[in-house]
Amino acid sequence: MTSIVNENPVFVGIIGGSGLYHLDNLTFVKTVNPETPWGFPSSPITIASLPSGTQVAFLARHGTGHTIQPSAVPSRANIAALKSLGVRAILAFSAVGSLREEIAPGTFVLPAQIIDRTKGVRPVSFFEGTGIVAHASFGDPFSMRLVNWLEPRVRKAIEAEGRGVQLFTGKTIVAMEGPQFSTRAESLMYRQWGGDLINMSALPEAKLAREAELSYALIATATDYDAWRPHTGTVTAAEVMKTLHANASTSRLIAATILDELHAAVSQAAAAGGEVPEILSEEVGSMKFSIMSRPDKQDPADRKKLAYVLPEYFSGEEA
């Protein structure tokens, strides 16, 4: 696999969620739309330049104009396409419902854990449909070194905006199917399970990023209280839209504030003779011992397909 963007390295990818369809303070460079072995990404990927000259890649999760249902997002193509550009770290944004009183609409969260309530209709692995078996480690579904690096910088950006927005860390997000919102009974059950947030996008994105050995962090933006609160109405799209605009504005400010520093942090390898930078060290090499199938039993066509996202293990000849 070779990077499509050769003039300047693109080490950081941004996945925009509901309400976040573009970033400010960026100069358009080009759009690319790589066809991966899993199809095309949700939208053409915008390569844009920060004032410093740093280039980043931006992808709209739900497509241009928000045309893709949560369960139909081509997540494998999205993650594979970003890696094909040379991306090493993904900063994903997503609107979420709150399952806790203290996480009011407008609050930002860097979650640490996920409860999977998707229903098996979404492809969750690059290895599906191949004869090669791999078991990726997923005990900590987000890249915690990246999350810990982000926390003080996101907090500083939020405080500088001066809107009184809060930032929480260490929370658990429930990934549900949709497109309908939760029932009250489900919402109450998720609270009993220890869920703090709920959305429809955290999975399979985080799983696929782990398989592709990409660092992945989610910046969740609360838009509503889901359906668990007694004596209040259940969540509606109209209610969500009231908060989306303000959240998206803060998200763009966060991105504009931290992207240069994040790019510099993840590009240290190029300047250090190949040494893996600290915030990427959890993921790089993590799949080496996850592949269970013997090389001599791996179909060459499957190896070629998987080499798109894991060239380190599948680009060479079979052992």
GROMACS .gro file of C-alpha atoms in nm:
model
  319
    1MET     CA    1   0.000   0.000   0.000
    2THR     CA    2   0.134   0.344  -0.090
    3SER     CA    3   0.014   0.680   0.031
    4ILE     CA    4  -0.204   0.871  -0.215
    5VAL     CA    5  -0.080   1.204  -0.081
    6ASN     CA    6   0.292   1.237  -0.143
    7GLU     CA    7   0.367   1.611  -0.145
    8ASN     CA    8   0.311   1.654   0.230
    9PRO     CA    9   0.252   1.384   0.490
   10VAL     CA   10  -0.101   1.349   0.625
   11PHE     CA   11  -0.066   1.185   0.965
   12VAL     CA   12  -0.394   1.298   1.125
   13GLY     CA   13  -0.744   1.207   1.009
   14ILE     CA   14  -1.064   1.367   1.137
   15ILE     CA   15  -1.398   1.191   1.113
   16GLY     CA   16  -1.682   1.439   1.145
   17GLY     CA   17  -2.014   1.326   1.288
   18SER     CA   18  -2.363   1.473   1.303
   19GLY     CA   19  -2.341   1.851   1.272
   20LEU     CA   20  -1.967   1.857   1.201
   21TYR     CA   21  -1.938   1.855   0.823
   22HIS     CA   22  -1.638   2.086   0.782
   23LEU     CA   23  -1.355   2.249   0.975
   24ASP     CA   24  -1.267   2.617   1.001
   25ASN     CA   25  -0.928   2.782   0.961
   26LEU     CA   26  -0.823   2.537   0.689
   27THR     CA   27  -0.720   2.589   0.328
   28PHE     CA   28  -0.860   2.340   0.080
   29VAL     CA   29  -0.590   2.143  -0.100
   30LYS     CA   30  -0.774   1.861  -0.278
   31THR     CA   31  -1.029   1.586  -0.241
   32VAL     CA   32  -0.944   1.220  -0.284
   33ASN     CA   33  -1.180   0.924  -0.303
   34PRO     CA   34  -0.975   0.604  -0.282
   35GLU     CA   35  -1.147   0.281  -0.372
   36THR     CA   36  -1.051   0.028  -0.106
   37PRO     CA   37  -1.107  -0.349  -0.108
   38TRP     CA   38  -1.417  -0.267   0.102
   39GLY     CA   39  -1.552  -0.003  -0.136
   40PHE     CA   40  -1.546   0.376  -0.128
   41PRO     CA   41  -1.554   0.582   0.193
   42SER     CA   42  -1.865   0.765   0.314
   43SER     CA   43  -1.759   1.078   0.131
   44PRO     CA   44  -1.464   1.205  -0.069
   45ILE     CA   45  -1.189   1.288   0.179
   46THR     CA   46  -1.086   1.651   0.197
   47ILE     CA   47  -0.715   1.719   0.231
   48ALA     CA   48  -0.676   2.062   0.387
   49SER     CA   49  -0.389   2.272   0.514
   50LEU     CA   50  -0.361   2.450   0.847
   51PRO     CA   51  -0.209   2.802   0.847
   52SER     CA   52   0.122   2.639   0.942
   53GLY     CA   53   0.116   2.425   0.629
   54THR     CA   54   0.031   2.106   0.818
   55GLN     CA   55  -0.207   1.891   0.616
   56VAL     CA   56  -0.492   1.687   0.762
   57ALA     CA   57  -0.761   1.462   0.617
   58PHE     CA   58  -1.132   1.519   0.688
   59LEU     CA   59  -1.404   1.262   0.623
   60ALA     CA   60  -1.779   1.308   0.680
   61ARG     CA   61  -1.900   0.988   0.850
   62HIS     CA   62  -2.258   1.014   0.725
   63GLY     CA   63  -2.168   1.136   0.378
   64THR     CA   64  -2.198   1.471   0.208
   65GLY     CA   65  -2.532   1.618   0.318
   66HIS     CA   66  -2.582   1.348   0.587
   67THR     CA   67  -2.726   1.080   0.357
   68ILE     CA   68  -2.601   0.757   0.520
   69GLN     CA   69  -2.787   0.578   0.801
   70PRO     CA   70  -2.576   0.493   1.109
   71SER     CA   71  -2.592   0.118   1.043
   72ALA     CA   72  -2.496   0.165   0.678
   73VAL     CA   73  -2.181   0.374   0.730
   74PRO     CA   74  -1.902   0.200   0.532
   75SER     CA   75  -1.667   0.202   0.829
   76ARG     CA   76  -1.420  -0.048   0.684
   77ALA     CA   77  -1.377   0.167   0.373
   78ASN     CA   78  -1.348   0.482   0.588
   79ILE     CA   79  -1.070   0.347   0.809
   80ALA     CA   80  -0.890   0.177   0.520
   81ALA     CA   81  -0.906   0.492   0.306
   82LEU     CA   82  -0.762   0.708   0.584
   83LYS     CA   83  -0.477   0.464   0.639
   84SER     CA   84  -0.405   0.463   0.264
   85LEU     CA   85  -0.336   0.836   0.292
   86GLY     CA   86  -0.069   0.778   0.556
   87VAL     CA   87  -0.292   0.864   0.852
   88ARG     CA   88  -0.164   0.729   1.185
   89ALA     CA   89  -0.408   0.884   1.433
   90ILE     CA   90  -0.781   0.943   1.401
   91LEU     CA   91  -0.970   1.208   1.592
   92ALA     CA   92  -1.339   1.122   1.563
   93PHE     CA   93  -1.627   1.348   1.663
   94SER     CA   94  -1.975   1.219   1.743
   95ALA     CA   95  -2.299   1.352   1.883
   96VAL     CA   96  -2.418   1.144   2.181
   97GLY     CA   97  -2.706   1.119   2.422
   98SER     CA   98  -2.637   1.157   2.794
   99LEU     CA   99  -2.731   0.891   3.048
  100ARG     CA  100  -2.614   1.100   3.346
  101GLU     CA  101  -2.757   1.419   3.494
  102GLU     CA  102  -2.416   1.584   3.523
  103ILE     CA  103  -2.345   1.535   3.151
  104ALA     CA  104  -2.577   1.809   3.034
  105PRO     CA  105  -2.646   1.886   2.667
  106GLY     CA  106  -2.350   2.083   2.537
  107THR     CA  107  -2.100   1.885   2.745
  108PHE     CA  108  -1.791   1.730   2.582
  109VAL     CA  109  -1.657   1.387   2.679
  110LEU     CA  110  -1.347   1.182   2.602
  111PRO     CA  111  -1.486   0.830   2.670
  112ALA     CA  112  -1.272   0.539   2.781
  113GLN     CA  113  -1.498   0.235   2.744
  114ILE     CA  114  -1.771   0.098   2.513
  115ILE     CA  115  -2.069  -0.133   2.565
  116ASP     CA  116  -2.165  -0.296   2.235
  117ARG     CA  117  -2.540  -0.297   2.165
  118THR     CA  118  -2.516  -0.320   1.787
  119LYS     CA  119  -2.697  -0.618   1.641
  120GLY     CA  120  -2.456  -0.787   1.405
  121VAL     CA  121  -2.568  -0.604   1.091
  122ARG     CA  122  -2.247  -0.401   1.064
  123PRO     CA  123  -1.921  -0.560   0.941
  124VAL     CA  124  -1.687  -0.525   1.238
  125SER     CA  125  -1.360  -0.668   1.106
  126PHE     CA  126  -1.135  -0.641   0.803
  127PHE     CA  127  -1.093  -1.018   0.834
  128GLU     CA  128  -1.462  -1.094   0.775
  129GLY     CA  129  -1.514  -1.272   0.444
  130THR     CA  130  -1.157  -1.403   0.439
  131GLY     CA  131  -1.012  -1.734   0.548
  132ILE     CA  132  -0.775  -1.561   0.787
  133VAL     CA  133  -0.861  -1.542   1.158
  134ALA     CA  134  -0.735  -1.264   1.386
  135HIS     CA  135  -0.830  -1.162   1.739
  136ALA     CA  136  -0.741  -0.799   1.810
  137SER     CA  137  -0.698  -0.688   2.170
  138PHE     CA  138  -0.986  -0.456   2.261
  139GLY     CA  139  -0.991  -0.434   2.640
  140ASP     CA  140  -0.928  -0.061   2.615
  141PRO     CA  141  -1.124   0.030   2.301
  142PHE     CA  142  -0.987   0.382   2.270
  143SER     CA  143  -0.619   0.468   2.245
  144MET     CA  144  -0.568   0.581   2.602
  145ARG     CA  145  -0.226   0.735   2.546
  146LEU     CA  146  -0.382   0.950   2.276
  147VAL     CA  147  -0.684   1.025   2.497
  148ASN     CA  148  -0.457   1.127   2.786
  149TRP     CA  149  -0.255   1.347   2.550
  150LEU     CA  150  -0.574   1.512   2.425
  151GLU     CA  151  -0.738   1.578   2.763
  152PRO     CA  152  -0.543   1.886   2.881
  153ARG     CA  153  -0.535   2.033   2.529
  154VAL     CA  154  -0.907   1.987   2.468
  155ARG     CA  155  -0.982   2.129   2.812
  156LYS     CA  156  -0.766   2.435   2.742
  157ALA     CA  157  -0.939   2.496   2.408
  158ILE     CA  158  -1.284   2.468   2.566
  159GLU     CA  159  -1.193   2.704   2.849
  160ALA     CA  160  -1.051   2.956   2.601
  161GLU     CA  161  -1.386   2.966   2.420
  162GLY     CA  162  -1.547   3.094   2.739
  163ARG     CA  163  -1.891   2.932   2.700
  164GLY     CA  164  -1.866   2.738   3.025
  165VAL     CA  165  -1.861   2.402   2.846
  166GLN     CA  166  -1.757   2.109   3.064
  167LEU     CA  167  -1.525   1.823   2.968
  168PHE     CA  168  -1.553   1.476   3.122
  169THR     CA  169  -1.316   1.182   3.085
  170GLY     CA  170  -1.322   0.814   3.180
  171LYS     CA  171  -1.684   0.760   3.078
  172THR     CA  172  -1.852   0.461   2.913
  173ILE     CA  173  -2.041   0.493   2.586
  174VAL     CA  174  -2.313   0.253   2.472
  175ALA     CA  175  -2.304   0.187   2.096
  176MET     CA  176  -2.657   0.108   1.975
  177GLU     CA  177  -2.805   0.025   1.639
  178GLY     CA  178  -3.064   0.289   1.552
  179PRO     CA  179  -3.178   0.477   1.354
  180GLN     CA  180  -3.449   0.508   1.620
  181PHE     CA  181  -3.356   0.644   1.962
  182SER     CA  182  -3.381   0.431   2.280
  183THR     CA  183  -3.696   0.332   2.462
  184ARG     CA  184  -3.724   0.453   2.820
  185ALA     CA  185  -3.673   0.095   2.944
  186GLU     CA  186  -3.355   0.058   2.740
  187SER     CA  187  -3.224   0.393   2.855
  188LEU     CA  188  -3.277   0.299   3.220
  189MET     CA  189  -3.112  -0.040   3.162
  190TYR     CA  190  -2.803   0.120   3.009
  191ARG     CA  191  -2.769   0.339   3.320
  192GLN     CA  192  -2.784   0.030   3.542
  193TRP     CA  193  -2.511  -0.130   3.328
  194GLY     CA  194  -2.283   0.167   3.394
  195GLY     CA  195  -2.335   0.349   3.066
  196ASP     CA  196  -2.280   0.724   3.071
  197LEU     CA  197  -2.336   0.808   2.702
  198ILE     CA  198  -2.512   0.654   2.405
  199ASN     CA  199  -2.463   0.686   2.032
  200MET     CA  200  -2.475   0.496   1.704
  201SER     CA  201  -2.122   0.549   1.570
  202ALA     CA  202  -1.852   0.440   1.817
  203LEU     CA  203  -1.860   0.087   1.674
  204PRO     CA  204  -1.732  -0.058   1.454
  205GLU     CA  205  -1.504   0.245   1.400
  206ALA     CA  206  -1.296   0.186   1.710
  207LYS     CA  207  -1.261  -0.189   1.639
  208LEU     CA  208  -1.150  -0.130   1.281
  209ALA     CA  209  -0.901   0.139   1.380
  210ARG     CA  210  -0.749  -0.109   1.626
  211GLU     CA  211  -0.720  -0.376   1.355
  212ALA     CA  212  -0.556  -0.123   1.124
  213GLU     CA  213  -0.311  -0.029   1.403
  214LEU     CA  214  -0.429   0.332   1.405
  215SER     CA  215  -0.458   0.537   1.722
  216TYR     CA  216  -0.823   0.635   1.769
  217ALA     CA  217  -0.991   0.874   2.010
  218LEU     CA  218  -1.352   0.993   2.020
  219ILE     CA  219  -1.460   1.342   2.119
  220ALA     CA  220  -1.825   1.298   2.216
  221THR     CA  221  -2.059   1.595   2.225
  222ALA     CA  222  -2.378   1.555   2.428
  223THR     CA  223  -2.693   1.681   2.258
  224ASP     CA  224  -2.971   1.543   2.482
  225TYR     CA  225  -3.059   1.333   2.787
  226ASP     CA  226  -3.177   1.025   2.595
  227ALA     CA  227  -3.502   0.882   2.743
  228TRP     CA  228  -3.422   0.789   3.103
  229ARG     CA  229  -3.536   1.101   3.288
  230PRO     CA  230  -3.883   1.074   3.445
  231HIS     CA  231  -4.142   1.343   3.379
  232THR     CA  232  -3.962   1.471   3.070
  233GLY     CA  233  -4.019   1.405   2.703
  234THR     CA  234  -3.820   1.147   2.513
  235VAL     CA  235  -3.540   1.258   2.283
  236THR     CA  236  -3.636   1.386   1.938
  237ALA     CA  237  -3.432   1.487   1.636
  238ALA     CA  238  -3.562   1.842   1.678
  239GLU     CA  239  -3.420   1.857   2.032
  240VAL     CA  240  -3.086   1.721   1.914
  241MET     CA  241  -3.061   1.983   1.639
  242LYS     CA  242  -3.093   2.265   1.895
  243THR     CA  243  -2.760   2.167   2.049
  244LEU     CA  244  -2.575   2.043   1.741
  245HIS     CA  245  -2.486   2.387   1.608
  246ALA     CA  246  -2.318   2.510   1.927
  247ASN     CA  247  -2.140   2.175   1.976
  248ALA     CA  248  -2.009   2.180   1.619
  249SER     CA  249  -1.873   2.531   1.668
  250THR     CA  250  -1.681   2.419   1.977
  251SER     CA  251  -1.559   2.106   1.796
  252ARG     CA  252  -1.417   2.317   1.514
  253LEU     CA  253  -1.240   2.539   1.768
  254ILE     CA  254  -1.089   2.234   1.939
  255ALA     CA  255  -0.966   2.099   1.606
  256ALA     CA  256  -0.819   2.432   1.502
  257THR     CA  257  -0.640   2.462   1.837
  258ILE     CA  258  -0.483   2.117   1.864
  259LEU     CA  259  -0.431   1.979   1.512
  260ASP     CA  260  -0.085   2.130   1.458
  261GLU     CA  261   0.043   1.991   1.787
  262LEU     CA  262  -0.123   1.654   1.729
  263HIS     CA  263   0.031   1.627   1.382
  264ALA     CA  264   0.373   1.709   1.526
  265ALA     CA  265   0.331   1.447   1.800
  266VAL     CA  266   0.234   1.165   1.563
  267SER     CA  267   0.498   1.255   1.304
  268GLN     CA  268   0.792   1.209   1.541
  269ALA     CA  269   0.869   0.873   1.383
  270ALA     CA  270   0.981   1.034   1.059
  271ALA     CA  271   1.219   1.262   1.247
  272ALA     CA  272   1.343   0.992   1.482
  273GLY     CA  273   1.455   0.734   1.230
  274GLY     CA  274   1.145   0.519   1.257
  275GLU     CA  275   1.103   0.524   1.635
  276VAL     CA  276   0.735   0.496   1.725
  277PRO     CA  277   0.610   0.811   1.903
  278GLU     CA  278   0.466   0.761   2.252
  279ILE     CA  279   0.103   0.836   2.167
  280LEU     CA  280   0.103   0.572   1.891
  281SER     CA  281   0.290   0.302   2.078
  282GLU     CA  282  -0.022   0.114   2.195
  283GLU     CA  283  -0.136   0.032   1.842
  284VAL     CA  284   0.174  -0.001   1.626
  285GLY     CA  285   0.265  -0.369   1.613
  286SER     CA  286  -0.040  -0.474   1.814
  287MET     CA  287  -0.171  -0.708   1.544
  288LYS     CA  288   0.154  -0.899   1.507
  289PHE     CA  289   0.049  -1.179   1.742
  290SER     CA  290  -0.327  -1.150   1.679
  291ILE     CA  291  -0.325  -1.336   1.348
  292MET     CA  292  -0.405  -1.700   1.422
  293SER     CA  293  -0.410  -1.858   1.076
  294ARG     CA  294  -0.085  -2.017   0.962
  295PRO     CA  295   0.077  -1.828   0.672
  296ASP     CA  296   0.088  -2.140   0.453
  297LYS     CA  297  -0.291  -2.173   0.491
  298GLN     CA  298  -0.366  -1.813   0.395
  299ASP     CA  299  -0.519  -1.755   0.054
  300PRO     CA  300  -0.307  -1.517  -0.160
  301ALA     CA  301  -0.619  -1.319  -0.254
  302ASP     CA  302  -0.702  -1.269   0.114
  303ARG     CA  303  -0.345  -1.163   0.187
  304LYS     CA  304  -0.357  -0.909  -0.093
  305LYS     CA  305  -0.682  -0.766   0.041
  306LEU     CA  306  -0.555  -0.738   0.397
  307ALA     CA  307  -0.226  -0.589   0.282
  308TYR     CA  308  -0.423  -0.271   0.209
  309VAL     CA  309  -0.455  -0.203   0.583
  310LEU     CA  310  -0.178  -0.424   0.726
  311PRO     CA  311   0.107  -0.421   0.474
  312GLU     CA  312   0.354  -0.507   0.752
  313TYR     CA  313   0.206  -0.858   0.779
  314PHE     CA  314   0.056  -0.938   0.440
  315SER     CA  315   0.257  -0.762   0.168
  316GLY     CA  316   0.527  -1.029   0.147
  317GLU     CA  317   0.512  -1.381   0.016
  318GLU     CA  318   0.349  -1.655   0.221
  319ALA     CA  319   0.581  -1.823   0.468
   0.00000   0.00000   0.00000
